[in-house]
Amino acid sequence: MNYLCLDPQGIYCEQANGLANGGKNKIRYSTSWEADQKFEYMATGMGYDHIEKVLYSDDHFDWADCIVDFDVTGQDTIAFLRKVYPKKSIWGAGNAAKLENDRWKLKQVIRDIGLPLHRAEKIKGVSNLREHLKKNKDKYVKINVFRGDIESFYAKDFDSVEMILDEVESAFGPFKEEYEFIVEDSIKSDIEIGVDTFFTGSDYLRPFF
């Protein structure tokens, strides 16, 4: 079987190699390099016995029996390819990846389907966030969509996070009042368990750590 593996971040090379199944399947593997135009981003996946590294993924769409993207990035391409090749096997999150990135949208979906949801507020702008945290303690703050700029942080009280807010304000510059933050209530628990893995619709793929 012919697999084209799209890997924007170049972190799923071993999954692509696993699909080769010792050479029983043909694998062409693409990573994103054009933004920085550096060979190091292209080089991921080279040197494997059963992986053919390709420069431009779109040259191989017709060749592939199945197109795969294991990541949650680049999923707009997966959604588009499903429309272009309705009879081809296209594996990936597609439009569902928006639920990973748009945290407020995910909460709306959870609420709409009737699942339990703890209290959270969407706050726009660093100034409004400052005022909110001055009045409210024991909160978790998350960036909506642009999590690469700053990840979640715990606000025990305003004084404990004032320096973080100063850093956020400086980093966001003229767009500091455009950013959306999600402020969530703390959930009291002795333990928190999480796992990132693949779900087939009936069970989790194994093995995993």
Short mmCIF file of C-alpha atoms in Angstrom, two decimals:
data_model
loop_
_atom_site.label_atom_id
_atom_site.label_comp_id
_atom_site.label_asym_id
_atom_site.label_seq_id
_atom_site.Cartn_x
_atom_site.Cartn_y
_atom_site.Cartn_z
CA MET A 1 0.00 0.00 0.00
CA ASN A 2 1.23 3.52 -0.77
CA TYR A 3 1.23 5.96 2.17
CA LEU A 4 1.97 9.67 2.01
CA CYS A 5 2.73 10.94 5.52
CA LEU A 6 2.35 14.67 6.10
CA ASP A 7 4.24 15.81 9.18
CA PRO A 8 4.37 19.62 9.47
CA GLN A 9 6.50 19.62 12.63
CA GLY A 10 8.65 16.60 11.76
CA ILE A 11 7.94 14.76 15.01
CA TYR A 12 6.13 11.65 13.76
CA CYS A 13 8.91 10.01 11.78
CA GLU A 14 8.74 6.81 13.83
CA GLN A 15 5.02 6.48 13.14
CA ALA A 16 5.74 6.81 9.44
CA ASN A 17 8.47 4.18 9.73
CA GLY A 18 6.04 1.92 11.56
CA LEU A 19 3.58 2.19 8.68
CA ALA A 20 6.28 0.84 6.38
CA ASN A 21 6.00 -2.47 8.24
CA GLY A 22 9.51 -3.51 7.29
CA GLY A 23 9.08 -2.56 3.65
CA LYS A 24 5.68 -4.17 3.05
CA ASN A 25 4.21 -0.70 2.48
CA LYS A 26 5.71 2.17 0.51
CA ILE A 27 6.13 5.37 2.50
CA ARG A 28 6.69 8.87 1.21
CA TYR A 29 7.25 11.37 3.99
CA SER A 30 6.93 15.15 3.92
CA THR A 31 7.86 17.79 6.51
CA SER A 32 7.38 21.57 6.46
CA TRP A 33 10.56 23.49 5.66
CA GLU A 34 9.50 26.40 3.44
CA ALA A 35 8.74 28.90 6.24
CA ASP A 36 12.43 29.03 7.27
CA GLN A 37 13.91 27.36 4.18
CA LYS A 38 16.37 25.36 6.26
CA PHE A 39 17.64 21.93 5.27
CA GLU A 40 17.42 20.72 8.89
CA TYR A 41 13.61 20.84 8.66
CA MET A 42 13.70 18.91 5.40
CA ALA A 43 16.21 16.36 6.69
CA THR A 44 13.90 14.70 9.23
CA GLY A 45 13.13 11.20 7.99
CA MET A 46 16.16 10.85 5.74
CA GLY A 47 18.35 7.77 6.18
CA TYR A 48 15.54 5.28 6.88
CA ASP A 49 15.52 2.09 4.84
CA HIS A 50 11.80 2.18 4.12
CA ILE A 51 11.01 5.91 4.01
CA GLU A 52 11.32 8.01 0.88
CA LYS A 53 11.66 11.67 1.85
CA VAL A 54 9.86 14.03 -0.54
CA LEU A 55 10.34 17.76 -1.01
CA TYR A 56 6.83 18.77 -2.12
CA SER A 57 3.90 16.78 -0.75
CA ASP A 58 1.41 17.88 -3.40
CA ASP A 59 3.40 16.05 -6.09
CA HIS A 60 2.43 12.76 -4.42
CA PHE A 61 -1.28 13.12 -3.60
CA ASP A 62 -2.37 11.10 -6.64
CA TRP A 63 0.26 8.40 -5.98
CA ALA A 64 -0.89 7.69 -2.44
CA ASP A 65 -3.53 5.13 -1.52
CA CYS A 66 -3.72 6.74 1.91
CA ILE A 67 -2.67 10.22 3.10
CA VAL A 68 -1.86 10.50 6.81
CA ASP A 69 -1.24 13.35 9.25
CA PHE A 70 -0.65 12.18 12.83
CA ASP A 71 -0.38 15.71 14.25
CA VAL A 72 -3.03 18.31 15.10
CA THR A 73 -1.22 20.86 12.92
CA GLY A 74 -1.76 21.04 9.18
CA GLN A 75 -5.23 19.58 9.53
CA ASP A 76 -6.78 22.17 7.21
CA THR A 77 -4.88 20.30 4.49
CA ILE A 78 -6.47 17.02 5.58
CA ALA A 79 -9.95 18.59 5.52
CA PHE A 80 -9.28 19.99 2.04
CA LEU A 81 -7.93 16.69 0.69
CA ARG A 82 -11.08 14.88 1.83
CA LYS A 83 -13.06 17.18 -0.46
CA VAL A 84 -10.66 16.78 -3.39
CA TYR A 85 -10.29 13.00 -3.02
CA PRO A 86 -13.62 11.77 -1.62
CA LYS A 87 -12.81 8.13 -2.49
CA LYS A 88 -9.26 8.18 -1.14
CA SER A 89 -8.39 7.15 2.42
CA ILE A 90 -7.43 10.36 4.26
CA TRP A 91 -6.37 9.85 7.89
CA GLY A 92 -6.22 12.75 10.34
CA ALA A 93 -8.22 14.98 12.63
CA GLY A 94 -9.30 17.35 9.86
CA ASN A 95 -11.64 20.09 11.06
CA ALA A 96 -11.77 18.46 14.50
CA ALA A 97 -8.30 19.92 15.13
CA LYS A 98 -10.05 23.24 15.77
CA LEU A 99 -11.27 21.75 19.04
CA GLU A 100 -7.64 21.35 20.09
CA ASN A 101 -6.62 24.91 19.24
CA ASP A 102 -9.78 26.91 19.89
CA ARG A 103 -10.32 26.17 23.56
CA TRP A 104 -13.44 28.32 23.83
CA LYS A 105 -15.05 26.56 20.86
CA LEU A 106 -14.37 23.21 22.55
CA LYS A 107 -16.19 24.40 25.67
CA GLN A 108 -19.16 25.43 23.56
CA VAL A 109 -19.28 21.99 21.94
CA ILE A 110 -19.07 20.29 25.34
CA ARG A 111 -21.90 22.47 26.63
CA ASP A 112 -24.04 21.87 23.51
CA ILE A 113 -23.84 18.07 23.77
CA GLY A 114 -24.71 18.15 27.47
CA LEU A 115 -21.44 17.08 29.08
CA PRO A 116 -20.45 18.59 32.44
CA LEU A 117 -18.31 21.70 32.22
CA HIS A 118 -16.67 23.68 35.00
CA ARG A 119 -16.97 27.47 35.18
CA ALA A 120 -14.86 29.46 32.72
CA GLU A 121 -14.89 32.96 31.30
CA LYS A 122 -13.45 34.38 28.08
CA ILE A 123 -11.65 37.68 28.62
CA LYS A 124 -10.30 39.85 25.81
CA GLY A 125 -7.18 41.93 26.35
CA VAL A 126 -4.44 42.05 28.96
CA SER A 127 -5.95 45.05 30.73
CA ASN A 128 -9.25 43.28 31.30
CA LEU A 129 -7.37 40.18 32.45
CA ARG A 130 -5.44 42.24 34.99
CA GLU A 131 -8.62 43.72 36.44
CA HIS A 132 -10.25 40.30 36.60
CA LEU A 133 -7.36 38.69 38.45
CA LYS A 134 -7.21 41.56 40.93
CA LYS A 135 -10.74 40.62 41.99
CA ASN A 136 -10.61 36.83 41.59
CA LYS A 137 -8.16 34.35 43.13
CA ASP A 138 -7.34 30.68 42.54
CA LYS A 139 -7.77 30.72 38.76
CA TYR A 140 -6.15 29.02 35.77
CA VAL A 141 -5.45 31.21 32.75
CA LYS A 142 -5.17 29.83 29.22
CA ILE A 143 -4.45 31.52 25.92
CA ASN A 144 -7.12 30.83 23.34
CA VAL A 145 -5.81 29.54 19.97
CA PHE A 146 -2.29 31.04 20.13
CA ARG A 147 -0.91 28.81 22.89
CA GLY A 148 2.59 29.00 21.45
CA ASP A 149 2.85 32.58 22.71
CA ILE A 150 2.30 31.58 26.31
CA GLU A 151 0.91 28.44 27.87
CA SER A 152 -1.49 28.05 30.77
CA PHE A 153 -0.55 29.43 34.16
CA TYR A 154 -2.01 29.30 37.65
CA ALA A 155 -3.04 32.57 39.30
CA LYS A 156 -3.14 32.04 43.04
CA ASP A 157 -3.72 35.77 43.29
CA PHE A 158 -2.84 38.89 41.30
CA ASP A 159 0.48 39.53 43.04
CA SER A 160 1.76 36.05 42.21
CA VAL A 161 1.22 36.53 38.45
CA GLU A 162 1.82 40.26 37.97
CA MET A 163 5.27 39.64 36.47
CA ILE A 164 3.81 37.07 34.07
CA LEU A 165 1.22 39.61 32.95
CA ASP A 166 3.97 42.20 32.45
CA GLU A 167 5.81 39.71 30.25
CA VAL A 168 2.64 38.90 28.29
CA GLU A 169 1.91 42.60 27.80
CA SER A 170 5.41 43.23 26.50
CA ALA A 171 5.43 40.20 24.21
CA PHE A 172 2.06 40.96 22.63
CA GLY A 173 2.92 44.62 22.07
CA PRO A 174 0.30 46.58 20.11
CA PHE A 175 -1.95 43.49 19.98
CA LYS A 176 -2.10 43.02 23.75
CA GLU A 177 -5.76 44.02 23.89
CA GLU A 178 -6.72 41.70 21.02
CA TYR A 179 -5.71 38.43 22.66
CA GLU A 180 -8.37 36.19 24.13
CA PHE A 181 -7.78 34.53 27.48
CA ILE A 182 -9.82 31.80 29.14
CA VAL A 183 -9.98 32.01 32.92
CA GLU A 184 -11.11 28.81 34.59
CA ASP A 185 -12.06 27.88 38.11
CA SER A 186 -9.67 25.61 39.94
CA ILE A 187 -10.87 22.01 40.23
CA LYS A 188 -10.03 20.55 43.61
CA SER A 189 -8.50 17.11 43.21
CA ASP A 190 -5.67 15.06 44.66
CA ILE A 191 -4.62 13.75 41.25
CA GLU A 192 -4.82 14.79 37.62
CA ILE A 193 -4.42 12.22 34.85
CA GLY A 194 -4.02 12.99 31.17
CA VAL A 195 -2.87 11.11 28.10
CA ASP A 196 -2.30 12.02 24.46
CA THR A 197 -2.95 9.02 22.24
CA PHE A 198 -5.04 7.85 19.29
CA PHE A 199 -8.62 6.61 19.64
CA THR A 200 -10.02 4.36 16.93
CA GLY A 201 -13.67 4.90 17.77
CA SER A 202 -13.85 1.81 19.97
CA ASP A 203 -10.50 1.61 21.77
CA TYR A 204 -7.07 3.25 22.15
CA LEU A 205 -4.22 2.25 19.87
CA ARG A 206 -1.60 0.19 21.66
CA PRO A 207 1.16 -0.02 22.76
CA PHE A 208 1.65 3.36 24.43
CA PHE A 209 3.38 4.64 27.56
#
